[in-house]
Structure formats: C-alpha cells, structure tokens
Amino acid sequence: MNSLEMTIKKDNRFIIVGGGIGGLATALGLAQHGIKSIVLEKSSKLGEIGAGIQLGPNAFHGFDYLGVGDQARQLSVYIDDLILMDAIKGNEITRISLGEKFRERFKNPYAVVHRGDLHGVFLKACVDNYLIELQTNANVIGYYQEDEIVSANLDDGTLINGVALIGAEGLWSKIRNQLVGDGPPRVSGHTTYRSVIPYADMPEELRWNAATLWAGPKCHIVHYPLHGGNSFNLVVTSHNDAPEPVAGKLVSKEVVRKGFEHVNEIARQIIERGKDWKLWVLCDRDPITNWVDRRVTLLGDAAHPMLQYLAQGACMAIEDAVCLSEQMKNGLDDIENSLINYQNIRNLRTARVQLHSREIGKHVYHPDGVHALLRNKIMKSKSQDEWYDNIEWLYGSTGLDS
Ligand SMILES: Cc1cc2nc3c(=O)[nH]c(=O)nc-3n(C[C@H](O)[C@H](O)[C@H](O)COP(=O)(O)OP(=O)(O)OC[C@H]3O[C@@H](n4cnc5c(N)ncnc54)[C@H](O)[C@@H]3O)c2cc1C
C-alpha cells in the first residue's frame, strides 16, 4: 500500500448512483484528486446501447481532465462538417466546417463515437483504478443522511455508506425524486428511431464524413459515420405527439416510415436502409435551481435531462463530472459547500443547453412553410466566422467555468 492508500478510510468514499457516462466520469474525476468512490449500477452489466454519440470540443477537455484523453481520441471519428439539409427540397442549407480553424478556435476537435466504445474507455479506466469500486445489481431506491454519513438504500434492504452521494442515474432518477420531487419528466411528443448499419449499406451518395441533419416539417433525419468509418449511425425523429415515454423498443420499418412520407426521396432512403430500428419517446425537464441536499447532489441527466438536439447531454454530464471533481480537489473537509459551488457553477450553463435544445427543435429542426423559409434564409447568410461566434458559448467552455 502506498501512502495515499493508507490515508483513505473504509467509508471515506463518495457513493455514485448510476454507472452511465456521467457516473463513471465522476468516479474518474474524483480519483484524480485521490478520492475514493463506489459506483452502484442497477443493471447486471455495465454498458451502453449500441448507437452513436456526437462529442463537442468541450467533451475532449473533459476526457483530458479525467485521464482518458488519448483513449477517447483513438476511437473517435473526426468528421469534416456539420451539414444542414432541407429535407423537403433535398438541397444543402448550410454547413459548419470542423477543420483546422475550428480546432484552433475551440482547442479541440468535434468527433463522433460509438457509445459502447466510449463507455468502454471509461469503464476500463475505472476498473484499473484502485480508488474506484463498481457494484452491479444495485438498484438504489433512495438515500438517508445523518451528520457526516450518507447511505444509499438498495431495493433489497442493503445500506451503502459514504461521505457524499451523487445521483447520476439518468432521466428517471430516484435520488432526484427524493431531493426535488418534481414528478415524472416532460414527454416531448417527439419519437426518435435509431439504427446502426454497415458502411456498404449506406446509399453511396450519402457516405459523407459529416454529421448531417435533414430538417423537415415535424421531422428530421441525422446520419454520421462510426467505427473508423465502417458503419453509419442513423437517427430519425418524428414530432408525432406520442403521449407516453418509451425507451429502446424494437419496431418495424413500416412504423418508422410513417412520419417521413413527405420527405425528399434521397433522405427517405435512410429509413429503407436502416435495420433493427429501436424507438424512444423523448423526455426532458424544465431547469431547476436546487440540486443539493447537504451531502447529496445530482449530475448528468438526473440533474438536467434535455432533448438531444444540441447533441450535448453526455457532454454536459462529462462537464459536470469535471466541475464537481475540481470542487473536491482540496479534499473532503468541506463537502457541503463544495457541492453548492458545483451546483452554482453548473446551473445556468446546463439550463441554457436544456432550453436551447428545445428551441432549436422548434426553429431549426422541425419548422414548416414560411418558418422553414426564414430558417433557410437566416442560416444560409452566416459566414464560418459568424457560426463560430454563435457556438462559442457552448464549445468554448470546459465545465470549469459557468
Ligand atoms: C436519441 C439520443 C441521442 C443523443 N445524442 C447525444 C449526442 O450526440 N451527444 C451527447 O452528448 N448526448 C447525446 N444524448 C444524451 C445522452 O445520451 C445522455 O445525456 C447521457 O447518456 C446521460 O448520461 P448519464 O450518465 O447522466 O445517464 P444515463 O446514461 O441514463 O445513465 C444512468 C445509469 O444509471 C443506471 N440506473 C438507473 N436507475 C438506477 C438506480 N435506481 N440505481 C442504480 N443505477 C441506476 C442506469 O442503468 C444507467 O446505467 C442523446 C440522447 C438521445 C436519447
């Protein structure tokens, strides 16, 4: 045992509820400062669904802080552009170049990765770190705190003790339910279908090294390459007023086709090429100001669930992990104030992303008629420098500043 190990007492650890990207990132961030944690994951196996994820430069600052920068960079696909297409007319509206100028400005790249691969990087780093304990089949139903001890209550009656607890268990967080009690998430009425297909199955004219978004009335289609360009991630969304939350249900192609009958033939091919489509009815919440109850706080989707339209939910969870860890860098002496500082630094930035994600759904992704023409006119008129200025607030931050 080295001296650092000797100083860590048995329950002098953070309890992290949820082993998703946010939970594992937090465990790694705390470990950077010598803080021990136990991650409690409800599932029998730690993992992620087989779909893609876009990563802004802000996520890469986070990877470096968490000590997994090289590994995350190795598995990323570096796309050239973000392209916005008109899904009815079939023409390009605008594109944001992600080349050298973008990297210089934001100090890091924009990339896409397979979620499972990214989660695997975090998981390996956690497994290899003696400060981190991972426990599966641990379904947390609430917490209890007294003086300097916090307990996670498991559904089998077990209590897990620590000095602080982070609710990082996603959209349906039980910790949030106890801490905030603001009821179930808001059902957006937007239905997303996801599929991953081999490179060869992608229509030849759409094999672009870009994240492409086809925007149409009450629907949109997204595609980008994965796995070093060996496959394509397909995500199509219909604003069909779906009333109930659903996550990951297998559906037939006929179901997916329904919201896209009015879309240009080229974009519609995406639906025909997709296989094993899975359905999600998207949910989010209104931002809130209080994420802290003494030694308990929230992180990632548990704190600020958002629609995916800025492709930032996981990026924000990583930023949260960085910010919280930084607040803990001086040790465990003042946990309650450190958690309040974390909340105060993160609160408005994440609220902005939550609200902005909803708004671009309305004004960029799904408008019709004059609203769509206006979108095209405004977006076409921007130069690359103007685009970079517009996205500075999002990509120019690291999670350490509010
Ligand atoms: C269609 C779609 C596309 C997206 N695209 C992007 C993108 O391009 N870029 C981006 O940054 N974000 C994207 N997101 C958002 C991103 O997926 C989420 O914001 C991110 O996964 C949140 O991570 P998390 O760790 O907070 O929560 P989660 O990923 O939900 O992880 C929570 C973990 O907690 C566990 N858990 C749940 N309940 C309990 C319990 N009671 N006890 C113990 N464990 C529990 C779960 O099993 C899970 O492992 C997208 C989301 C969707 C729906």
Coordinates of C-alpha atoms and ligand atoms in Angstrom, one line a residue:
M1 CA 0.0 0.0 0.0
N2 CA 1.3 3.5 -0.8
S3 CA 0.8 6.5 1.4
L4 CA -2.2 7.7 -0.5
E5 CA -3.9 4.3 0.0
M6 CA -3.1 4.3 3.7
T7 CA -4.9 7.7 4.3
I8 CA -8.2 6.5 2.8
K9 CA -10.5 5.2 5.4
K10 CA -13.1 2.5 4.7
D11 CA -16.2 4.5 4.1
N12 CA -14.5 7.8 3.3
R13 CA -15.9 7.5 -0.2
F14 CA -18.4 9.1 -2.5
I15 CA -21.4 7.0 -3.4
I16 CA -22.2 7.4 -7.1
V17 CA -25.6 6.1 -8.2
G18 CA -25.6 5.0 -11.8
G19 CA -22.8 3.6 -14.0
G20 CA -23.6 5.5 -17.2
I21 CA -21.2 8.0 -18.8
G22 CA -21.9 10.6 -16.1
G23 CA -21.4 8.3 -13.1
L24 CA -18.2 6.7 -14.4
A25 CA -16.8 10.1 -15.4
T26 CA -17.4 11.3 -11.9
A27 CA -15.6 8.4 -10.3
L28 CA -12.6 9.0 -12.6
G29 CA -12.6 12.8 -11.8
L30 CA -12.7 12.2 -8.0
A31 CA -9.9 9.6 -8.3
Q32 CA -7.8 12.3 -10.0
H33 CA -7.8 14.0 -6.6
G34 CA -7.3 10.8 -4.5
I35 CA -11.0 10.5 -3.6
K36 CA -12.4 7.0 -3.3
S37 CA -15.9 6.1 -4.7
I38 CA -18.3 3.3 -5.1
V39 CA -20.5 3.2 -8.2
L40 CA -23.8 1.5 -7.8
E41 CA -25.4 0.3 -11.0
K42 CA -28.8 -1.2 -11.2
S43 CA -28.1 -3.4 -14.3
S44 CA -26.3 -6.7 -14.1
K45 CA -23.7 -5.5 -16.6
L46 CA -22.2 -2.0 -17.1
G47 CA -22.6 -0.9 -20.7
E48 CA -24.3 1.4 -23.2
I49 CA -26.8 0.9 -26.0
G50 CA -25.3 0.3 -29.5
A51 CA -25.7 3.7 -31.1
G52 CA -23.5 6.8 -31.8
I53 CA -22.9 9.9 -29.9
Q54 CA -21.5 13.3 -31.1
L55 CA -18.8 14.9 -29.0
G56 CA -18.2 18.7 -29.0
P57 CA -14.7 20.0 -28.2
N58 CA -16.0 20.6 -24.6
A59 CA -16.1 16.8 -24.1
F60 CA -12.4 16.5 -25.1
H61 CA -11.3 19.0 -22.4
G62 CA -13.2 16.7 -20.1
F63 CA -11.5 13.5 -21.3
D64 CA -8.1 15.0 -20.7
Y65 CA -9.1 16.1 -17.2
L66 CA -10.4 12.6 -16.4
G67 CA -7.2 11.0 -17.7
V68 CA -8.7 9.2 -20.8
G69 CA -7.9 11.8 -23.5
D70 CA -5.7 9.6 -25.6
Q71 CA -8.0 6.6 -25.5
A72 CA -11.1 8.7 -26.4
R73 CA -9.2 10.4 -29.2
Q74 CA -8.1 7.0 -30.6
L75 CA -11.7 5.7 -31.0
S76 CA -13.2 8.9 -32.3
V77 CA -14.2 9.5 -36.0
Y78 CA -13.1 13.1 -36.9
I79 CA -15.8 14.4 -39.2
D80 CA -15.2 17.3 -41.6
D81 CA -18.5 19.2 -41.3
L82 CA -21.9 19.6 -39.6
I83 CA -24.3 19.8 -42.6
L84 CA -27.9 21.1 -42.5
M85 CA -30.0 19.9 -45.4
D86 CA -33.6 20.9 -46.4
A87 CA -35.4 17.5 -46.1
I88 CA -38.2 18.6 -48.5
K89 CA -36.2 20.2 -51.3
G90 CA -33.2 18.0 -50.8
N91 CA -30.6 20.8 -51.0
E92 CA -27.9 22.0 -48.6
I93 CA -28.9 24.9 -46.3
T94 CA -25.5 25.5 -44.6
R95 CA -22.5 23.7 -43.2
I96 CA -20.1 24.4 -40.3
S97 CA -16.6 23.3 -41.1
L98 CA -14.9 21.4 -38.3
G99 CA -11.4 21.7 -39.9
E100 CA -8.3 23.4 -38.7
K101 CA -9.9 26.7 -38.0
F102 CA -12.5 25.1 -35.8
R103 CA -9.9 23.2 -33.8
E104 CA -7.7 26.2 -33.4
R105 CA -10.6 28.3 -32.1
F106 CA -12.1 25.7 -29.7
K107 CA -8.7 24.0 -28.8
N108 CA -10.1 20.5 -29.6
P109 CA -11.9 18.6 -32.3
Y110 CA -15.5 17.7 -32.9
A111 CA -16.0 14.0 -33.3
V112 CA -18.4 11.1 -33.3
V113 CA -18.0 7.7 -31.5
H114 CA -19.9 4.6 -30.7
R115 CA -21.4 4.9 -27.3
G116 CA -20.4 1.4 -26.2
D117 CA -16.8 2.2 -27.2
L118 CA -16.7 5.4 -25.2
H119 CA -18.4 3.8 -22.2
G120 CA -15.8 1.0 -22.5
V121 CA -12.9 3.6 -22.2
F122 CA -14.4 5.0 -19.0
L123 CA -15.1 1.5 -17.7
K124 CA -11.6 0.2 -18.3
A125 CA -10.1 3.3 -16.6
C126 CA -12.4 2.7 -13.6
V127 CA -11.6 -1.0 -13.3
D128 CA -7.9 -0.2 -13.4
N129 CA -8.2 2.4 -10.7
Y130 CA -7.8 1.1 -7.1
L131 CA -9.9 4.1 -5.8
I132 CA -13.0 3.0 -7.6
E133 CA -15.3 0.2 -6.7
L134 CA -18.0 -0.9 -9.1
Q135 CA -21.1 -2.8 -7.9
T136 CA -23.7 -4.1 -10.3
N137 CA -27.3 -5.4 -9.5
A138 CA -27.5 -2.5 -7.1
N139 CA -30.9 -0.8 -7.5
V140 CA -30.9 2.3 -5.4
I141 CA -34.3 3.5 -4.3
G142 CA -33.4 6.5 -2.1
Y143 CA -30.9 7.9 0.4
Y144 CA -30.6 8.8 4.1
Q145 CA -28.2 11.2 5.7
E146 CA -27.2 11.9 9.3
D147 CA -24.3 14.1 10.4
E148 CA -21.4 13.2 8.1
I149 CA -22.7 9.9 6.8
V150 CA -24.9 9.3 3.8
S151 CA -26.5 6.0 2.9
A152 CA -27.8 4.7 -0.4
N153 CA -30.8 2.5 0.2
L154 CA -30.9 -0.5 -2.1
D155 CA -34.2 -2.3 -3.0
D156 CA -33.0 -5.4 -1.2
G157 CA -32.7 -3.5 2.1
T158 CA -28.9 -3.1 1.9
L159 CA -27.5 0.3 3.0
I160 CA -24.2 1.5 1.4
N161 CA -22.5 4.2 3.4
G162 CA -20.3 7.1 2.3
V163 CA -19.5 10.7 2.9
A164 CA -21.5 12.1 0.0
L165 CA -23.8 10.8 -2.7
I166 CA -24.2 11.7 -6.3
G167 CA -27.4 10.8 -8.1
A168 CA -26.2 10.1 -11.7
E169 CA -28.9 7.6 -12.6
G170 CA -30.4 9.4 -15.6
L171 CA -33.8 10.6 -16.5
W172 CA -35.8 8.5 -14.0
S173 CA -33.5 9.3 -11.1
K174 CA -34.9 8.1 -7.7
I175 CA -32.4 10.4 -6.0
R176 CA -33.9 13.4 -7.8
N177 CA -37.4 12.2 -6.9
Q178 CA -36.4 12.3 -3.2
L179 CA -34.3 15.5 -3.4
V180 CA -36.5 17.6 -5.7
G181 CA -39.8 15.7 -6.0
D182 CA -40.8 17.3 -9.3
G183 CA -42.7 14.3 -10.6
P184 CA -42.1 12.5 -13.9
P185 CA -40.2 14.0 -16.8
R186 CA -42.0 16.0 -19.5
V187 CA -42.9 13.9 -22.5
S188 CA -41.9 15.9 -25.6
G189 CA -44.2 14.1 -28.1
H190 CA -41.1 13.6 -30.3
T191 CA -40.3 10.0 -31.3
T192 CA -36.8 9.0 -32.2
Y193 CA -35.8 5.8 -34.1
R194 CA -32.2 4.6 -34.1
S195 CA -30.2 2.1 -36.2
V196 CA -26.6 1.4 -37.0
I197 CA -25.8 -0.1 -40.4
P198 CA -22.6 -1.3 -42.1
Y199 CA -20.8 1.3 -44.4
A200 CA -21.7 -0.7 -47.5
D201 CA -25.5 -0.5 -46.7
M202 CA -25.4 3.4 -46.7
P203 CA -26.6 4.9 -50.0
E204 CA -23.5 5.8 -52.0
E205 CA -24.4 9.4 -52.4
L206 CA -24.8 9.9 -48.6
R207 CA -21.5 8.3 -47.4
W208 CA -20.3 11.7 -46.2
N209 CA -17.7 12.2 -43.5
A210 CA -20.1 14.6 -41.7
A211 CA -22.8 14.8 -39.2
T212 CA -25.7 15.5 -41.5
L213 CA -29.1 16.7 -40.4
W214 CA -32.1 16.8 -42.8
A215 CA -34.6 19.2 -41.4
G216 CA -38.3 18.8 -42.4
P217 CA -41.8 19.8 -41.1
K218 CA -42.3 18.0 -37.8
C219 CA -39.4 15.6 -38.6
H220 CA -35.7 15.3 -39.1
I221 CA -33.0 12.7 -40.0
V222 CA -29.4 12.5 -38.8
H223 CA -26.6 10.3 -40.0
Y224 CA -22.9 10.1 -39.4
P225 CA -20.1 7.5 -39.6
L226 CA -18.9 5.4 -36.7
H227 CA -16.2 2.8 -36.0
G228 CA -13.4 4.4 -38.1
G229 CA -16.0 4.8 -40.9
N230 CA -17.0 1.1 -41.0
S231 CA -20.6 1.8 -40.2
F232 CA -23.2 4.6 -40.1
N233 CA -25.4 5.8 -37.2
L234 CA -28.9 6.7 -38.2
V235 CA -31.3 8.7 -36.0
V236 CA -34.6 9.8 -37.3
T237 CA -37.2 11.8 -35.3
S238 CA -40.9 12.5 -35.8
H239 CA -42.8 15.0 -33.8
N240 CA -45.9 12.8 -33.7
D241 CA -47.3 13.8 -30.3
A242 CA -46.5 10.4 -28.8
P243 CA -48.1 10.5 -25.3
E244 CA -46.1 8.1 -23.3
P245 CA -42.3 7.7 -22.6
V246 CA -40.8 4.7 -24.3
A247 CA -37.1 3.6 -24.3
G248 CA -35.4 1.2 -26.8
K249 CA -38.5 -0.7 -28.1
L250 CA -37.8 -2.7 -31.3
V251 CA -40.1 -1.5 -34.2
S252 CA -40.7 -2.4 -37.8
K253 CA -39.7 -0.2 -40.8
E254 CA -43.3 0.4 -41.5
V255 CA -43.7 2.2 -38.2
V256 CA -40.6 4.4 -38.9
R257 CA -41.8 5.3 -42.4
K258 CA -45.0 6.8 -41.1
G259 CA -43.6 10.2 -40.0
F260 CA -41.4 10.7 -43.2
E261 CA -43.8 10.2 -46.2
H262 CA -43.4 13.9 -47.1
V263 CA -39.6 13.9 -47.1
N264 CA -37.3 14.1 -50.2
E265 CA -36.6 10.7 -51.8
I266 CA -32.8 10.9 -51.1
A267 CA -33.3 11.4 -47.4
R268 CA -36.0 8.8 -47.2
Q269 CA -33.6 6.1 -48.4
I270 CA -32.1 6.3 -44.9
I271 CA -35.2 4.7 -43.4
E272 CA -35.2 2.0 -46.0
R273 CA -31.6 1.1 -45.4
G274 CA -31.9 1.1 -41.6
K275 CA -32.3 -2.3 -39.8
D276 CA -33.5 -3.3 -36.4
W277 CA -34.9 0.1 -35.7
K278 CA -35.4 0.9 -32.0
L279 CA -37.8 3.6 -30.7
W280 CA -37.5 6.2 -27.9
V281 CA -40.2 8.8 -27.0
L282 CA -38.1 11.7 -25.9
C283 CA -38.4 13.4 -22.5
D284 CA -36.8 16.3 -20.8
R285 CA -37.4 18.6 -17.8
D286 CA -37.6 22.3 -17.1
P287 CA -34.4 23.5 -15.5
I288 CA -34.3 23.8 -11.7
T289 CA -32.0 25.8 -9.3
N290 CA -31.6 23.4 -6.4
W291 CA -29.6 20.2 -7.0
V292 CA -28.2 19.8 -3.5
D293 CA -29.5 18.4 -0.2
R294 CA -26.5 18.8 2.2
R295 CA -24.2 15.9 1.1
V296 CA -26.3 14.7 -1.8
T297 CA -26.4 16.1 -5.3
L298 CA -27.4 15.3 -8.9
L299 CA -25.4 15.0 -12.1
G300 CA -26.0 14.4 -15.8
D301 CA -29.5 13.6 -17.0
A302 CA -30.6 13.2 -13.3
A303 CA -29.9 17.0 -12.9
H304 CA -30.7 18.4 -16.3
P305 CA -32.3 16.0 -18.8
M306 CA -32.5 17.6 -22.2
L307 CA -33.6 16.8 -25.8
Q308 CA -30.7 15.6 -27.9
Y309 CA -30.9 18.5 -30.4
L310 CA -27.7 20.1 -29.4
A311 CA -26.0 16.7 -29.0
Q312 CA -24.8 17.7 -25.6
G313 CA -26.5 15.5 -22.9
A314 CA -23.4 13.3 -22.4
C315 CA -21.0 16.2 -22.9
M316 CA -22.8 18.1 -20.1
A317 CA -22.6 15.0 -17.9
I318 CA -18.8 14.9 -18.5
E319 CA -18.5 18.7 -17.8
D320 CA -20.5 18.1 -14.6
A321 CA -18.0 15.4 -13.5
V322 CA -15.1 17.7 -14.2
C323 CA -16.6 20.6 -12.3
L324 CA -17.6 18.5 -9.3
S325 CA -14.2 16.9 -9.1
E326 CA -12.5 20.2 -9.3
Q327 CA -14.6 21.5 -6.4
M328 CA -13.4 18.5 -4.4
K329 CA -9.7 18.9 -5.2
N330 CA -8.9 20.1 -1.7
G331 CA -10.3 17.0 -0.1
L332 CA -13.3 16.0 2.0
D333 CA -13.2 18.8 4.6
D334 CA -16.0 21.0 3.2
I335 CA -18.2 18.7 1.2
E336 CA -21.4 20.6 1.7
N337 CA -20.0 23.9 0.4
S338 CA -18.2 22.2 -2.5
L339 CA -21.5 20.6 -3.7
I340 CA -23.2 24.0 -3.5
N341 CA -20.3 25.6 -5.5
Y342 CA -20.6 22.8 -8.1
Q343 CA -24.4 23.4 -8.4
N344 CA -23.9 27.1 -8.8
I345 CA -21.2 26.8 -11.4
R346 CA -23.2 24.3 -13.5
N347 CA -26.7 25.5 -13.0
L348 CA -27.2 28.3 -15.7
R349 CA -24.9 26.7 -18.3
T350 CA -26.9 23.4 -18.2
A351 CA -30.2 25.3 -18.1
R352 CA -29.2 27.2 -21.2
V353 CA -28.4 23.9 -23.0
Q354 CA -31.7 22.4 -21.9
L355 CA -33.8 25.3 -23.1
H356 CA -31.8 25.9 -26.3
S357 CA -32.2 22.2 -27.2
R358 CA -36.0 22.6 -27.1
E359 CA -35.8 25.9 -29.1
I360 CA -33.7 24.6 -32.0
G361 CA -36.1 21.6 -32.2
K362 CA -38.8 24.2 -32.9
H363 CA -37.0 26.7 -35.0
V364 CA -34.3 24.7 -36.9
Y365 CA -35.2 21.0 -36.9
H366 CA -39.0 20.9 -37.4
P367 CA -40.4 24.2 -39.0
D368 CA -42.7 24.3 -42.0
G369 CA -43.8 26.9 -44.6
V370 CA -42.6 30.4 -44.0
H371 CA -41.0 29.4 -40.7
A372 CA -38.7 27.0 -42.7
L373 CA -38.0 29.5 -45.4
L374 CA -36.9 32.0 -42.8
R375 CA -34.7 29.4 -41.2
N376 CA -33.1 28.7 -44.5
K377 CA -32.5 32.4 -45.2
I378 CA -31.0 33.2 -41.8
M379 CA -28.8 30.1 -41.7
K380 CA -27.6 30.5 -45.3
S381 CA -26.4 34.0 -44.7
K382 CA -23.9 33.2 -41.9
S383 CA -20.2 33.0 -42.6
Q384 CA -18.0 30.4 -40.9
D385 CA -16.7 33.0 -38.5
E386 CA -20.2 34.0 -37.6
W387 CA -21.1 30.4 -36.9
Y388 CA -18.0 30.0 -34.7
D389 CA -19.0 33.2 -32.8
N390 CA -22.6 31.7 -32.4
I391 CA -21.4 28.4 -30.9
E392 CA -18.6 29.9 -28.8
W393 CA -20.7 29.8 -25.6
L394 CA -21.1 26.1 -26.0
Y395 CA -17.9 24.7 -27.4
G396 CA -15.6 27.3 -25.9
S397 CA -16.2 26.1 -22.4
T398 CA -14.7 23.3 -20.4
G399 CA -17.0 22.7 -17.4
L400 CA -14.8 24.7 -15.1
D401 CA -16.4 28.0 -15.8
S402 CA -20.1 28.9 -15.6
Ligands
LIG1 C1 -31.5 9.8 -29.3 C2 -30.5 10.4 -28.4 C3 -29.3 10.9 -29.0 C4 -28.4 11.5 -28.2 N1 -27.2 12.0 -28.7 C5 -26.3 12.7 -27.9 C6 -25.1 13.2 -28.5 O1 -24.9 13.1 -29.7 N2 -24.2 13.8 -27.7 C7 -24.4 13.9 -26.4 O2 -23.5 14.5 -25.7 N3 -25.5 13.4 -25.8 C8 -26.5 12.8 -26.5 N4 -27.6 12.2 -26.0 C9 -27.8 12.4 -24.5 C10 -27.0 11.4 -23.7 O3 -27.3 10.1 -24.1 C11 -27.4 11.5 -22.2 O4 -27.5 12.8 -21.8 C12 -26.3 10.8 -21.4 O5 -26.3 9.4 -21.7 C13 -26.6 10.9 -19.9 O6 -25.7 10.2 -19.1 P1 -26.0 9.9 -17.6 O7 -24.8 9.1 -17.1 O8 -26.4 11.1 -16.9 O9 -27.3 9.0 -17.6 P2 -27.6 7.6 -18.2 O10 -26.8 7.4 -19.5 O11 -29.1 7.4 -18.3 O12 -27.0 6.5 -17.2 C14 -27.7 6.3 -16.0 C15 -27.2 4.9 -15.4 O13 -27.9 4.7 -14.1 C16 -28.4 3.4 -14.0 N5 -29.5 3.5 -13.1 C17 -30.8 4.0 -13.4 N6 -31.6 3.9 -12.3 C18 -30.8 3.3 -11.3 C19 -31.0 3.0 -9.9 N7 -32.2 3.2 -9.4 N8 -30.0 2.5 -9.2 C20 -28.7 2.3 -9.8 N9 -28.5 2.6 -11.1 C21 -29.5 3.1 -11.8 C22 -28.8 3.1 -15.5 O14 -28.9 1.7 -15.7 C23 -27.6 3.7 -16.3 O15 -26.5 2.9 -16.3 C24 -28.6 11.6 -26.7 C25 -29.7 11.1 -26.2 C26 -30.7 10.5 -27.0 C27 -31.9 10.0 -26.4

